[in-house]
């Protein structure tokens, strides 16, 4: 739940804030359980940059002064996501899945809309 406090102290609403603050809190709890009395330094967010997937083979990545987009951005985005996965099997599985999806053009995700659904014009009468 610590990550849900991302608006605390005007921090950006990013997963990285939640991950860093969660790790910080975990370390603080461990210190307390181990009986260490020295107070940890206050939490400080380290901006590691931003990455956003745009479309098939296109993304934007900003790390410090480095800004890349297009295919180069997509490759950087792919590397970042693979690097943060834990374990060889997770990384290999993600790479294979992405390779199959990219090569075949198939997608498992689907968007559902209300287009074509019938909306009743006469709502049910109120219960007495």
Coordinates of N, CA and C in Angstrom, one line a residue:
X1 N 0.8 -1.2 0.0 CA 0.0 0.0 0.0 C 0.8 1.3 0.0
X2 N 2.1 1.1 0.3 CA 3.0 2.3 0.3 C 3.0 3.0 -1.1
X3 N 3.0 2.2 -2.1 CA 3.1 2.8 -3.5 C 1.8 3.6 -3.8
X4 N 0.7 3.4 -3.1 CA -0.5 4.1 -3.3 C -0.3 5.6 -2.8
X5 N 0.7 5.9 -2.1 CA 1.0 7.2 -1.6 C 1.8 8.0 -2.6
X6 N 1.7 7.7 -3.9 CA 2.5 8.3 -4.9 C 2.3 9.8 -5.0
X7 N 1.2 10.3 -4.6 CA 1.0 11.8 -4.7 C 1.6 12.5 -3.5
X8 N 2.1 11.8 -2.5 CA 2.7 12.4 -1.3 C 4.0 13.2 -1.8
X9 N 4.1 14.4 -1.3 CA 5.2 15.2 -1.6 C 5.4 15.5 -3.1
X10 N 4.3 15.5 -3.8 CA 4.3 15.9 -5.2 C 5.1 14.9 -6.1
X11 N 5.2 13.7 -5.7 CA 5.9 12.7 -6.5 C 5.0 12.3 -7.7
X12 N 5.6 11.9 -8.8 CA 4.8 11.6 -10.0 C 4.1 10.3 -9.8
X13 N 2.9 10.1 -10.4 CA 2.1 8.9 -10.3 C 2.6 7.8 -11.3
X14 N 3.8 7.3 -10.9 CA 4.5 6.3 -11.8 C 4.7 5.0 -10.9
X15 N 4.8 3.9 -11.6 CA 5.1 2.6 -11.0 C 6.4 2.7 -10.3
X16 N 7.4 3.4 -10.9 CA 8.7 3.4 -10.3 C 8.7 4.1 -8.9
X17 N 7.8 5.0 -8.7 CA 7.7 5.7 -7.4 C 7.2 4.6 -6.4
X18 N 6.2 3.8 -6.8 CA 5.7 2.8 -5.9 C 6.7 1.7 -5.6
X19 N 7.5 1.3 -6.6 CA 8.5 0.3 -6.4 C 9.6 0.8 -5.5
X20 N 10.1 2.0 -5.7 CA 11.2 2.6 -4.8 C 10.7 2.8 -3.4
X21 N 9.5 3.4 -3.3 CA 9.0 3.6 -1.9 C 8.7 2.3 -1.2
X22 N 8.2 1.3 -1.9 CA 8.0 0.0 -1.3 C 9.2 -0.6 -0.8
X23 N 10.3 -0.6 -1.6 CA 11.6 -1.1 -1.2 C 12.1 -0.4 0.0
X24 N 12.0 1.0 0.0 CA 12.5 1.8 1.1 C 11.7 1.4 2.4
X25 N 10.4 1.2 2.3 CA 9.6 0.9 3.5 C 10.0 -0.5 4.0
X26 N 10.2 -1.4 3.0 CA 10.6 -2.8 3.4 C 11.9 -2.8 4.2
X27 N 12.9 -2.0 3.7 CA 14.1 -1.9 4.5 C 13.9 -1.3 5.8
X28 N 13.1 -0.3 5.9 CA 12.8 0.4 7.2 C 12.2 -0.6 8.2
X29 N 11.2 -1.4 7.7 CA 10.6 -2.4 8.6 C 11.6 -3.4 9.1
X30 N 12.4 -3.9 8.1 CA 13.5 -4.9 8.5 C 14.4 -4.3 9.6
X31 N 14.8 -3.0 9.5 CA 15.7 -2.4 10.5 C 15.0 -2.4 11.8
X32 N 13.7 -2.0 11.8 CA 12.9 -2.0 13.1 C 12.8 -3.4 13.7
X33 N 12.5 -4.4 12.9 CA 12.4 -5.7 13.4 C 13.7 -6.2 14.0
X34 N 14.8 -5.9 13.3 CA 16.1 -6.3 13.8 C 16.6 -5.5 15.0
X35 N 15.8 -4.5 15.4 CA 16.2 -3.7 16.6 C 17.2 -2.6 16.4
X36 N 17.4 -2.3 15.1 CA 18.4 -1.2 14.9 C 17.6 0.2 15.2
X37 N 18.3 1.0 15.9 CA 17.7 2.2 16.4 C 18.0 3.4 15.5
X38 N 19.1 3.3 14.7 CA 19.4 4.4 13.8 C 18.3 4.6 12.8
X39 N 17.9 5.9 12.7 CA 16.8 6.2 11.8 C 17.4 6.2 10.3
X40 N 16.6 5.7 9.4 CA 17.1 5.7 8.0 C 16.9 7.2 7.5
X41 N 17.7 7.5 6.4 CA 17.6 8.8 5.8 C 16.1 8.9 5.2
X42 N 15.6 10.1 5.0 CA 14.3 10.2 4.4 C 14.2 9.6 3.0
X43 N 13.0 9.2 2.6 CA 12.9 8.6 1.3 C 13.2 9.7 0.2
X44 N 13.9 9.3 -0.8 CA 14.3 10.2 -1.9 C 14.0 9.4 -3.2
X45 N 13.2 9.9 -4.0 CA 12.9 9.3 -5.3 C 14.0 9.6 -6.3
X46 N 14.4 8.6 -7.0 CA 15.4 8.7 -8.0 C 14.8 8.5 -9.4
X47 N 14.7 9.5 -10.2 CA 14.0 9.4 -11.5 C 14.9 8.7 -12.4
X48 N 14.5 7.5 -12.8 CA 15.3 6.7 -13.7 C 14.9 6.9 -15.2
X49 N 13.9 7.8 -15.4 CA 13.5 8.1 -16.8 C 12.1 7.5 -17.1
X50 N 11.7 7.7 -18.3 CA 10.3 7.2 -18.7 C 10.4 6.5 -20.0
X51 N 9.5 5.5 -20.2 CA 9.4 4.8 -21.4 C 7.9 4.5 -21.7
X52 N 7.5 4.7 -22.9 CA 6.1 4.5 -23.3 C 6.0 3.8 -24.6
X53 N 5.3 2.7 -24.7 CA 5.0 2.0 -25.9 C 3.9 2.8 -26.7
X54 N 4.1 3.0 -28.0 CA 3.2 3.8 -28.8 C 2.4 2.9 -29.7
X55 N 3.1 2.1 -30.5 CA 2.4 1.2 -31.4 C 3.5 0.1 -31.9
X56 N 3.0 -0.7 -32.7 CA 3.9 -1.8 -33.2 C 5.2 -1.3 -33.6
X57 N 6.3 -1.7 -32.9 CA 7.6 -1.3 -33.2 C 8.0 0.2 -33.0
X58 N 7.1 0.9 -32.2 CA 7.4 2.3 -31.9 C 7.2 2.6 -30.4
X59 N 8.1 3.3 -29.9 CA 8.0 3.7 -28.5 C 8.9 5.0 -28.3
X60 N 8.7 5.6 -27.1 CA 9.5 6.8 -26.8 C 10.2 6.5 -25.4
X61 N 11.4 6.8 -25.3 CA 12.2 6.6 -24.1 C 13.0 7.9 -23.7
X62 N 12.9 8.3 -22.5 CA 13.6 9.5 -22.0 C 14.4 9.1 -20.7
X63 N 15.7 9.1 -20.8 CA 16.6 8.8 -19.7 C 17.6 10.0 -19.6
X64 N 17.4 10.8 -18.6 CA 18.3 12.0 -18.5 C 18.1 12.9 -19.7
X65 N 19.2 13.2 -20.4 CA 19.1 14.0 -21.6 C 18.9 13.2 -22.8
X66 N 19.0 11.8 -22.7 CA 18.8 11.0 -23.8 C 17.3 10.8 -24.2
X67 N 16.9 11.1 -25.4 CA 15.6 10.9 -25.9 C 15.6 10.1 -27.1
X68 N 15.0 9.0 -27.2 CA 14.9 8.1 -28.4 C 13.5 7.8 -28.7
X69 N 13.2 7.7 -29.9 CA 11.8 7.3 -30.3 C 11.9 6.4 -31.6
X70 N 10.7 6.0 -32.0 CA 10.6 5.1 -33.2 C 11.1 3.7 -32.8
X71 N 11.7 3.1 -33.8 CA 12.2 1.7 -33.6 C 13.3 1.6 -32.5
X72 N 14.2 2.6 -32.5 CA 15.2 2.7 -31.5 C 14.6 2.8 -30.1
X73 N 13.6 3.6 -30.0 CA 12.9 3.7 -28.7 C 12.2 2.4 -28.3
X74 N 11.6 1.7 -29.3 CA 11.0 0.5 -29.0 C 12.0 -0.6 -28.6
X75 N 13.2 -0.6 -29.2 CA 14.2 -1.6 -28.7 C 14.6 -1.2 -27.3
X76 N 14.8 0.0 -27.0 CA 15.1 0.5 -25.6 C 14.0 0.1 -24.7
X77 N 12.8 0.3 -25.0 CA 11.6 0.0 -24.2 C 11.6 -1.5 -23.9
X78 N 11.9 -2.3 -25.0 CA 11.9 -3.8 -24.8 C 13.0 -4.2 -23.9
X79 N 14.2 -3.7 -24.0 CA 15.3 -4.0 -23.2 C 15.0 -3.6 -21.7
X80 N 14.4 -2.5 -21.5 CA 14.1 -2.0 -20.1 C 13.1 -3.0 -19.5
X81 N 12.1 -3.4 -20.2 CA 11.1 -4.3 -19.6 C 11.7 -5.7 -19.3
X82 N 12.5 -6.2 -20.2 CA 13.2 -7.5 -20.0 C 14.1 -7.4 -18.8
X83 N 14.9 -6.3 -18.7 CA 15.9 -6.2 -17.6 C 15.2 -6.2 -16.3
X84 N 14.0 -5.7 -16.1 CA 13.3 -5.7 -14.8 C 12.6 -6.9 -14.5
X85 N 12.5 -7.9 -15.4 CA 11.9 -9.2 -15.1 C 12.9 -10.0 -14.2
X86 N 12.3 -10.8 -13.4 CA 13.2 -11.6 -12.5 C 13.3 -13.0 -13.1
X87 N 14.5 -13.6 -13.2 CA 14.6 -14.9 -13.6 C 14.8 -15.1 -15.1
X88 N 15.6 -16.1 -15.5 CA 15.8 -16.4 -16.9 C 14.6 -16.8 -17.6
X89 N 13.8 -17.7 -16.9 CA 12.6 -18.2 -17.6 C 11.6 -17.1 -17.9
X90 N 11.4 -16.2 -17.0 CA 10.5 -15.0 -17.2 C 11.0 -14.2 -18.4
X91 N 12.3 -13.9 -18.4 CA 12.8 -13.2 -19.5 C 12.7 -13.9 -20.9
X92 N 13.0 -15.2 -20.9 CA 12.9 -15.9 -22.1 C 11.5 -16.1 -22.6
X93 N 10.6 -16.3 -21.6 CA 9.2 -16.5 -21.9 C 8.6 -15.2 -22.5
X94 N 8.9 -14.1 -21.9 CA 8.5 -12.8 -22.4 C 9.0 -12.5 -23.8
X95 N 10.3 -12.8 -24.0 CA 10.9 -12.5 -25.4 C 10.2 -13.4 -26.4
X96 N 10.0 -14.7 -26.1 CA 9.4 -15.6 -27.1 C 8.0 -15.2 -27.4
X97 N 7.2 -14.8 -26.4 CA 5.8 -14.3 -26.6 C 5.8 -13.1 -27.4
X98 N 6.6 -12.1 -27.1 CA 6.7 -10.9 -27.9 C 7.1 -11.1 -29.3
X99 N 8.1 -12.0 -29.5 CA 8.6 -12.4 -30.9 C 7.4 -13.0 -31.7
X100 N 6.7 -13.9 -31.1 CA 5.6 -14.5 -31.8 C 4.5 -13.5 -32.2
X101 N 4.1 -12.7 -31.2 CA 3.1 -11.6 -31.5 C 3.6 -10.6 -32.5
X102 N 4.8 -10.2 -32.4 CA 5.4 -9.3 -33.4 C 5.4 -9.9 -34.8
X103 N 5.9 -11.1 -34.9 CA 6.1 -11.7 -36.2 C 4.7 -12.1 -36.8
X104 N 3.8 -12.5 -36.0 CA 2.5 -13.0 -36.6 C 1.4 -11.8 -36.7
X105 N 1.6 -10.8 -35.9 CA 0.6 -9.7 -35.9 C -0.6 -10.0 -35.1
X106 N -0.6 -11.2 -34.4 CA -1.7 -11.6 -33.6 C -1.6 -10.9 -32.2
X107 N -2.8 -10.6 -31.6 CA -2.9 -10.0 -30.3 C -3.9 -10.7 -29.5
X108 N -3.5 -10.9 -28.2 CA -4.5 -11.5 -27.3 C -5.4 -10.5 -26.7
X109 N -5.0 -9.2 -26.6 CA -5.8 -8.2 -26.0 C -6.9 -7.8 -27.0
X110 N -8.0 -7.5 -26.4 CA -9.2 -7.0 -27.2 C -9.8 -5.9 -26.5
X111 N -10.3 -4.9 -27.2 CA -11.1 -3.8 -26.7 C -12.5 -4.0 -26.9
X112 N -13.3 -3.9 -25.8 CA -14.7 -4.1 -25.9 C -15.4 -2.7 -25.8
X113 N -16.4 -2.4 -26.7 CA -17.1 -1.2 -26.6 C -18.6 -1.5 -26.5
X114 N -19.4 -0.5 -26.3 CA -20.8 -0.6 -26.2 C -21.5 -0.4 -27.5
X115 N -20.7 -0.2 -28.6 CA -21.3 0.0 -29.9 C -22.0 -1.3 -30.3
X116 N -23.2 -1.2 -30.8 CA -24.0 -2.3 -31.2 C -24.8 -3.0 -30.1
X117 N -24.7 -2.5 -28.9 CA -25.5 -3.0 -27.8 C -26.8 -2.2 -27.7
X118 N -27.9 -2.9 -27.3 CA -29.2 -2.2 -27.3 C -29.4 -1.7 -25.9
X119 N -29.7 -0.4 -25.8 CA -29.9 0.3 -24.5 C -31.5 0.4 -24.4
X120 N -32.0 -0.1 -23.3 CA -33.5 0.0 -23.1 C -33.9 1.4 -23.1
X121 N -35.0 1.7 -23.8 CA -35.5 3.1 -23.8 C -36.5 3.3 -22.6
X122 N -37.1 2.3 -22.1 CA -38.1 2.4 -21.0 C -37.5 1.7 -19.8
X123 N -36.9 2.3 -18.9 CA -36.3 1.6 -17.7 C -37.5 0.9 -16.9
X124 N -37.0 0.0 -16.2 CA -38.0 -0.8 -15.3 C -38.6 0.2 -14.3
X125 N -39.9 0.0 -14.0 CA -40.6 0.9 -13.1 C -40.0 0.8 -11.7
X126 N -39.9 1.8 -10.9 CA -39.3 1.8 -9.6 C -40.1 0.8 -8.7
X127 N -39.4 0.1 -7.8 CA -40.0 -0.8 -6.8 C -40.7 0.0 -5.7
X128 N -41.8 -0.5 -5.3 CA -42.6 0.2 -4.2 C -42.2 -0.4 -2.9

